[in-house]
PDB file of C-alpha atoms in Angstrom:
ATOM      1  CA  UNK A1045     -10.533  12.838   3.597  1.00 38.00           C
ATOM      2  CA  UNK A1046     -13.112  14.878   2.033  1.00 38.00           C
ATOM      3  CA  UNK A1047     -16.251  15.819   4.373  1.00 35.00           C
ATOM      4  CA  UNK A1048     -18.516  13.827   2.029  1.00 43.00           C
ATOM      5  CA  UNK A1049     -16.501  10.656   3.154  1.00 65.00           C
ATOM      6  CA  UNK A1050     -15.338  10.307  -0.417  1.00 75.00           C
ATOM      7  CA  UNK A1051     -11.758   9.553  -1.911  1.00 88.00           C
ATOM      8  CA  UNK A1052     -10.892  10.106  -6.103  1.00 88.00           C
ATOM      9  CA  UNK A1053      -8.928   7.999  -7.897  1.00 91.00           C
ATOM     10  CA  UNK A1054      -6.468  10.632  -9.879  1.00 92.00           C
ATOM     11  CA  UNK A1055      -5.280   8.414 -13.110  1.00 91.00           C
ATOM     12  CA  UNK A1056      -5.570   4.995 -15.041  1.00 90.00           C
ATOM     13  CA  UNK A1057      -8.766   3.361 -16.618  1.00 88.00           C
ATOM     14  CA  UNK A1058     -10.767   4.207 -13.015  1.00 90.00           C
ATOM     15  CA  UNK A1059      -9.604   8.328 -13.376  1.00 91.00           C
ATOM     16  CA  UNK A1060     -12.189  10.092 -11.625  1.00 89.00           C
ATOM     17  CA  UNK A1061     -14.211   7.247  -9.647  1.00 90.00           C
ATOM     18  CA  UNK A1062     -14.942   8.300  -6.219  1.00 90.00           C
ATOM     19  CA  UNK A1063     -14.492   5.432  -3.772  1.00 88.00           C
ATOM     20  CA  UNK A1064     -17.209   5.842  -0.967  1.00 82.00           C
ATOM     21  CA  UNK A1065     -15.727   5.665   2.399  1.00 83.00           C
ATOM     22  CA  UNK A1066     -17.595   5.268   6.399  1.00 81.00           C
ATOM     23  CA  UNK A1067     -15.983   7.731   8.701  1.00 77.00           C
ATOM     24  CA  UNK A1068     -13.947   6.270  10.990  1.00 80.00           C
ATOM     25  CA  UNK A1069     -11.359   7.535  13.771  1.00 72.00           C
ATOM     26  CA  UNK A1070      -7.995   7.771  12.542  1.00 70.00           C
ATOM     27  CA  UNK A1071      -8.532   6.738   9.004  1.00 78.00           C
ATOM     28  CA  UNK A1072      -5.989   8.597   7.027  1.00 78.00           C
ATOM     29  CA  UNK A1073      -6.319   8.240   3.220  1.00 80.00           C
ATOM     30  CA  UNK A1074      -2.977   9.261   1.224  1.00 84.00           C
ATOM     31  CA  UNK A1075      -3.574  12.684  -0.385  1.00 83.00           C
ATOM     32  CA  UNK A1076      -4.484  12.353  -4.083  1.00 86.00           C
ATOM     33  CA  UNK A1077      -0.766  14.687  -4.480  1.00 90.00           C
ATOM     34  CA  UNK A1078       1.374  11.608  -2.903  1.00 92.00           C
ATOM     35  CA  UNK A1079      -0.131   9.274  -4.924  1.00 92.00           C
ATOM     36  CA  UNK A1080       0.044  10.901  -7.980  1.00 93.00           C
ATOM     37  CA  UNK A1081       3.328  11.203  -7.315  1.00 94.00           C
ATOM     38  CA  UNK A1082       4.117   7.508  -6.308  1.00 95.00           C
ATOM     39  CA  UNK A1083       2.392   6.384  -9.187  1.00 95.00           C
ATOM     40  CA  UNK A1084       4.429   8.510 -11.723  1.00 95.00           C
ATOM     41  CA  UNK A1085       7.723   6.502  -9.891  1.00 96.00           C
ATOM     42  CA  UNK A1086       5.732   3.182 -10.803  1.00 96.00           C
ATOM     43  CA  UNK A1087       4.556   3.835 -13.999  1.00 95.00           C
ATOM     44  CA  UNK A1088       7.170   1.699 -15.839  1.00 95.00           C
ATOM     45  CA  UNK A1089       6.390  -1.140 -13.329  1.00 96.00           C
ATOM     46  CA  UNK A1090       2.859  -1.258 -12.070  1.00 97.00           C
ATOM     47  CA  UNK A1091       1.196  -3.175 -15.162  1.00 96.00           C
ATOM     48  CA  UNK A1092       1.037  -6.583 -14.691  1.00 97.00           C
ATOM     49  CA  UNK A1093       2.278  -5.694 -11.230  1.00 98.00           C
ATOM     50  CA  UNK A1094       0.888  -7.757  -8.644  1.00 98.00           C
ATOM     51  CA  UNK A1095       0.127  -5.827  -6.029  1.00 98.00           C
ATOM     52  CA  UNK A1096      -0.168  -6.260  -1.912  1.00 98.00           C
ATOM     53  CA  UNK A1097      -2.160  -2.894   0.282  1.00 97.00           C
ATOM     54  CA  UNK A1098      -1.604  -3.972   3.681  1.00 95.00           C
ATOM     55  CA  UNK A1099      -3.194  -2.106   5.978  1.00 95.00           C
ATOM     56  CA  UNK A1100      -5.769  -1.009   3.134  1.00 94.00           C
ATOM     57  CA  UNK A1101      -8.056   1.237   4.826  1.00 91.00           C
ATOM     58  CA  UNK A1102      -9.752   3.051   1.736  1.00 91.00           C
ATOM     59  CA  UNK A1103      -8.332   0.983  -0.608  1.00 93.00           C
ATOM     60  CA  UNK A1104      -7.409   3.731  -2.622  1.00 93.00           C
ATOM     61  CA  UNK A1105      -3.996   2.777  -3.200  1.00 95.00           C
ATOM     62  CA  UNK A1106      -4.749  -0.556  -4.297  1.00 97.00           C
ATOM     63  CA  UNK A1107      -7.632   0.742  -6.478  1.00 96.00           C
ATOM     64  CA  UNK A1108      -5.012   3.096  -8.049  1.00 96.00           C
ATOM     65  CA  UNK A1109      -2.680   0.377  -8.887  1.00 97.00           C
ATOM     66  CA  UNK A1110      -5.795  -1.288 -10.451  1.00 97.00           C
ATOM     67  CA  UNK A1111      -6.587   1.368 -12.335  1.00 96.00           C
ATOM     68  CA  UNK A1112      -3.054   1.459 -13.760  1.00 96.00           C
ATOM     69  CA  UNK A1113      -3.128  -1.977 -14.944  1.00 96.00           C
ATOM     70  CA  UNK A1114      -2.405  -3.838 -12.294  1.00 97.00           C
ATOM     71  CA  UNK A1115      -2.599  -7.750 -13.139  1.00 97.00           C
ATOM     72  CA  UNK A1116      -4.158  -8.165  -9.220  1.00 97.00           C
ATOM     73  CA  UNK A1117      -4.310  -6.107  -6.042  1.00 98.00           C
ATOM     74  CA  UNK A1118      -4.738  -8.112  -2.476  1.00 98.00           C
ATOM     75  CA  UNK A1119      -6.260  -5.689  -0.022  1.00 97.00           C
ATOM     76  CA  UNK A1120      -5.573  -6.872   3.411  1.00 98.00           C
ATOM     77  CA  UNK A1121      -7.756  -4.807   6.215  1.00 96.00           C
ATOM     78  CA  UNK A1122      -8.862  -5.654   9.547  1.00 94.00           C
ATOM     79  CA  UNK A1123     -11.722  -3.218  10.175  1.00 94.00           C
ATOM     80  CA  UNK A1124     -14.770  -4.677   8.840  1.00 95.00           C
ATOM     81  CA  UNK A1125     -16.608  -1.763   7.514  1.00 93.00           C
ATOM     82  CA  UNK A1126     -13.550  -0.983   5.596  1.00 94.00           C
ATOM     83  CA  UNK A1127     -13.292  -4.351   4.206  1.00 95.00           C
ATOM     84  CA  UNK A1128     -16.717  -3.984   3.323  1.00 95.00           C
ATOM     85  CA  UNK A1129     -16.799  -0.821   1.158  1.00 93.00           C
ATOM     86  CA  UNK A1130     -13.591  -2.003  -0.216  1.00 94.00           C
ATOM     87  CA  UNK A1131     -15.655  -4.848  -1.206  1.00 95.00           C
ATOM     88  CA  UNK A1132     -18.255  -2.635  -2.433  1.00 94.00           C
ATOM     89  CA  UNK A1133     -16.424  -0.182  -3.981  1.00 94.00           C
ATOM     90  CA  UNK A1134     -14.840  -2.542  -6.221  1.00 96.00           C
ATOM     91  CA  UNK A1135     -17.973  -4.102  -7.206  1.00 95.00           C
ATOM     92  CA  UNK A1136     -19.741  -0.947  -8.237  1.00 94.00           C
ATOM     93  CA  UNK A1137     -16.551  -0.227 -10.348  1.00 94.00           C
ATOM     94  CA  UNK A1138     -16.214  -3.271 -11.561  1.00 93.00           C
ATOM     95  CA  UNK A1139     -12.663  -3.375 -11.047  1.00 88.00           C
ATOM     96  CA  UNK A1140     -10.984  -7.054 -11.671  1.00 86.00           C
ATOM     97  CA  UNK A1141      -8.472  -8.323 -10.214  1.00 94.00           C
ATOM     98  CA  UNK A1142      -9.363  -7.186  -6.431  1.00 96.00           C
ATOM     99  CA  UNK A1143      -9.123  -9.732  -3.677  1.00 96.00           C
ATOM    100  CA  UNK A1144     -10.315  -8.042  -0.161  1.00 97.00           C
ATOM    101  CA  UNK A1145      -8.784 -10.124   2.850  1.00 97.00           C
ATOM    102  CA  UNK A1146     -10.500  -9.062   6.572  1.00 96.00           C
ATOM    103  CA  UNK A1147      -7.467 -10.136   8.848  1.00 96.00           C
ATOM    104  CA  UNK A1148      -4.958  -8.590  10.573  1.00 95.00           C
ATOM    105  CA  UNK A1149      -2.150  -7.900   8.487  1.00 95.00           C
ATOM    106  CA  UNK A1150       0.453  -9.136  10.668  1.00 94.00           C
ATOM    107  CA  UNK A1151      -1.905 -12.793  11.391  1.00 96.00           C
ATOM    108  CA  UNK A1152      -2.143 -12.985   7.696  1.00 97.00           C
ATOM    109  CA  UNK A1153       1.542 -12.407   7.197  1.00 97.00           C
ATOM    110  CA  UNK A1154       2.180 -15.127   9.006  1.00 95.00           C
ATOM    111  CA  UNK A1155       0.154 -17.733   6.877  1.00 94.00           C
ATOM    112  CA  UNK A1156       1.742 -19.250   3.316  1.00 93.00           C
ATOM    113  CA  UNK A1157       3.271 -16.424   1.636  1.00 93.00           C
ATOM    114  CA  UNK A1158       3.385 -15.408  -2.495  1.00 92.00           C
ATOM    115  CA  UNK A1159       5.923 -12.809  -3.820  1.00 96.00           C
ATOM    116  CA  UNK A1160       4.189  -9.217  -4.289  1.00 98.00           C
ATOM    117  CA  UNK A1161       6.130  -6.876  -7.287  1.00 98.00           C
ATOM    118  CA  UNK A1162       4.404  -3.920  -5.539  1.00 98.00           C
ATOM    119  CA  UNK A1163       3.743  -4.187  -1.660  1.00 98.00           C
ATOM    120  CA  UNK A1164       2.072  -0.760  -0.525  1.00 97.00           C
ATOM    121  CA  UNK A1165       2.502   0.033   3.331  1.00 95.00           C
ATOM    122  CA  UNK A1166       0.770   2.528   4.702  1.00 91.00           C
ATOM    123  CA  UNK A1167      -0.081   1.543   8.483  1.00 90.00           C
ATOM    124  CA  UNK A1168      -2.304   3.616  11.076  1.00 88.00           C
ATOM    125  CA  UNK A1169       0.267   5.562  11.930  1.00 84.00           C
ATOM    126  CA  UNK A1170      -0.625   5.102  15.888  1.00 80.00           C
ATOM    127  CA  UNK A1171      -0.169   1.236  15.119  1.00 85.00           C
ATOM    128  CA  UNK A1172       4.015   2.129  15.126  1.00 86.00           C
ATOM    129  CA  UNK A1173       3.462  -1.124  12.858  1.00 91.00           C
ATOM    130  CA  UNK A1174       6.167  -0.421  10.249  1.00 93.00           C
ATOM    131  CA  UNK A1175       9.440  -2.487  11.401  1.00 94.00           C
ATOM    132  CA  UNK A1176       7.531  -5.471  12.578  1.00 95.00           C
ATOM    133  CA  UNK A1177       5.494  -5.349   8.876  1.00 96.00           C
ATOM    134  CA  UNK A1178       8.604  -5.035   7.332  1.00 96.00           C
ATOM    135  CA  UNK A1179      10.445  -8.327   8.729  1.00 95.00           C
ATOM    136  CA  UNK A1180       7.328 -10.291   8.138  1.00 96.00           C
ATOM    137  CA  UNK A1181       7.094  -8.876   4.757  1.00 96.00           C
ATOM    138  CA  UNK A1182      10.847 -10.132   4.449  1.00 94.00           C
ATOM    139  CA  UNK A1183      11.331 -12.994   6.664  1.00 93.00           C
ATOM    140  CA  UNK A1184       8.088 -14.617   4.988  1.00 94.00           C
ATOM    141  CA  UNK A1185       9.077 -14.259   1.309  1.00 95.00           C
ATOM    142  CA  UNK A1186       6.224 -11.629   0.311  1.00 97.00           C
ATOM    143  CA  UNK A1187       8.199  -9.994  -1.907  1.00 96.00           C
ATOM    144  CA  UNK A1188       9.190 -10.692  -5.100  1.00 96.00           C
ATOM    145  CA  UNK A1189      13.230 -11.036  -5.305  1.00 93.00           C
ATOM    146  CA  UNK A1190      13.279  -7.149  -6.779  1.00 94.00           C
ATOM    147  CA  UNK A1191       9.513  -6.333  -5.755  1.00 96.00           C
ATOM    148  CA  UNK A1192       8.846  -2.577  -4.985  1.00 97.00           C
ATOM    149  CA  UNK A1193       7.878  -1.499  -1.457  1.00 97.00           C
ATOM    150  CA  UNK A1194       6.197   1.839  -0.552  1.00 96.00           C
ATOM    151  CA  UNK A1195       5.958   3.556   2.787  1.00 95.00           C
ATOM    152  CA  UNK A1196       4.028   5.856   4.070  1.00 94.00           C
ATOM    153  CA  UNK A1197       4.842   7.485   7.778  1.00 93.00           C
ATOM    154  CA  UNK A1198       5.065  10.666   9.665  1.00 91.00           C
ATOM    155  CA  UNK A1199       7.490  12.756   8.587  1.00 92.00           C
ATOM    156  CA  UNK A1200      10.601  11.970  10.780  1.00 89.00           C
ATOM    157  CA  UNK A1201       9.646   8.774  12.042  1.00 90.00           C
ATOM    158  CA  UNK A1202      12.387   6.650  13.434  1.00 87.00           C
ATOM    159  CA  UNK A1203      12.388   2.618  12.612  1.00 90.00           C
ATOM    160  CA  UNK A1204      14.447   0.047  11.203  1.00 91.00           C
ATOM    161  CA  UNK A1205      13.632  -1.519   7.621  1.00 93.00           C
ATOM    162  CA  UNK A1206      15.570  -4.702   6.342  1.00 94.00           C
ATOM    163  CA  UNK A1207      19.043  -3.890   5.325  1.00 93.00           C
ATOM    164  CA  UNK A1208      18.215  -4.929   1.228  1.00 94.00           C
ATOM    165  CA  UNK A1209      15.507  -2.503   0.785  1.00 95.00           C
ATOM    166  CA  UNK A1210      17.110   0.013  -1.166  1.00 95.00           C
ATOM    167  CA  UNK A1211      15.840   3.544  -1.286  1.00 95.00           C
ATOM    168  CA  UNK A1212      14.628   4.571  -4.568  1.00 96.00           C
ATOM    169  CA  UNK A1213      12.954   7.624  -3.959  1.00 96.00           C
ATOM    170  CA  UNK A1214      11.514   9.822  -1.042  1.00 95.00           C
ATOM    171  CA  UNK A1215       9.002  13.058  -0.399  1.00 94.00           C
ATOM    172  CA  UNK A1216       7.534  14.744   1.924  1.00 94.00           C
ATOM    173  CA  UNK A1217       3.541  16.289   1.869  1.00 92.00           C
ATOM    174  CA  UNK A1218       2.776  18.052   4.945  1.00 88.00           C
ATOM    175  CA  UNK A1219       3.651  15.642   8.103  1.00 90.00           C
ATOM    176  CA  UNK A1220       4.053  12.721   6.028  1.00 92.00           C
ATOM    177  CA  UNK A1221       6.468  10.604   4.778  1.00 94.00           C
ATOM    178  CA  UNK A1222       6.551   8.663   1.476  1.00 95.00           C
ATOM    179  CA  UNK A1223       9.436   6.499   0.227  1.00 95.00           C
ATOM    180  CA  UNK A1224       9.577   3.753  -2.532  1.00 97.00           C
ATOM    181  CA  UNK A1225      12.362   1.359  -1.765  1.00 96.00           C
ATOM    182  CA  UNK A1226      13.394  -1.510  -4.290  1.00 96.00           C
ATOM    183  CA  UNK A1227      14.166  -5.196  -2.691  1.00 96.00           C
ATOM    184  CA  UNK A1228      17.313  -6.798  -3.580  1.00 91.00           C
ATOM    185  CA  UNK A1229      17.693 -10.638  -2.949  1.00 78.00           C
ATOM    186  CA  UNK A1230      19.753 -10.911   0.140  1.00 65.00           C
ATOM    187  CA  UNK A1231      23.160 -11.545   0.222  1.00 55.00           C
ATOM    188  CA  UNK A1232      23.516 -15.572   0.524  1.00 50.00           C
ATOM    189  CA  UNK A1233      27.087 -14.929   2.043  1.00 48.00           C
ATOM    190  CA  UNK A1234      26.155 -13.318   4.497  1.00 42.00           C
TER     191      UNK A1234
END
């Protein structure tokens, strides 16, 4: 993050807006490079999207999506000066569409679930929170039957993602990992 505790959104109808963001220990905003980038791969299906940022932090991801045409973004953050200036932050840009939820993503994951196209996971990375996200995700029906799923980790990070998230497409930016997987509907034979 930028020493002014600012973050840009890089495209869409919001290109440009700075988000305004407290300093906080171990928040870790994805570089405006990765999400240009994982925006290019969701181009084709981010409008109308409905959209899920677990573990929303800045919010810029979500904001992005928004900004892209995304019918509706639910942020989900537990720290309540994020959720906040999320709150804020959307206001002042008058971005519709925007729900901010201050819970713990996996205690909210575990309430009555609606299928995401576009689920965005991007964890604290000291959290090791990506597995145990992912069955929830899964397990509870968050995703749509061929919903997208990005992940964001460190680069070579080890843990296990359900078997029918396909990998679409992967990078690298410094020590992090980014990967867009596509869900298929599990097997019912199996």
């Amino acid at each position: 993050m930028s020493a002014s505790g600012r973050v840009r959104i890089i495209g869409g109808t919001l290109r440009n807006s700075r988000l305004e963001v407290p300093d906080l220990p171990g928040l870790r905003p994805t570089a405006d490079r990765v999400r240009e980038t994982l925006f290019n791969w969701l181009q084709p299906v981010v409008g109308g999207a409905r959209c899920l940022d677990l573990f929303a932090g800045t919010g810029a991801l979500g904001i992005e999506a928004l900004s892209r045409g995304a019918a509706a973004v639910t942020f989900v953050e537990r720290e309540p000066r994020l959720a906040a200036a999320l709150k804020a932050n959307l206001a002042r840009l008058k971005a519709p569409g925007g729900e901010v939820v201050g819970d713990e993503a996996s205690r909210w994951l575990r309430g009555p679930a609606r299928p995401f196209d576009v689920v965005l996971l991007d964890p604290p990375f000291a959290l090791d929170a990506w597995a145990e996200t992912a069955r929830l995700l899964e397990e509870g029906g968050w995703i749509a039957a061929h919903g997208w799923i990005y992940v964001e980790a460190p680069r070579g990070a080890a843990f296990i993602l359900p078997a029918n998230w396909l990998m679409h497409r992967q990078g690298h930016a410094g020590e992090v990992s980014y990967t867009l997987y596509r869900r298929t509907p599990a097997d019912p034979l199996s």
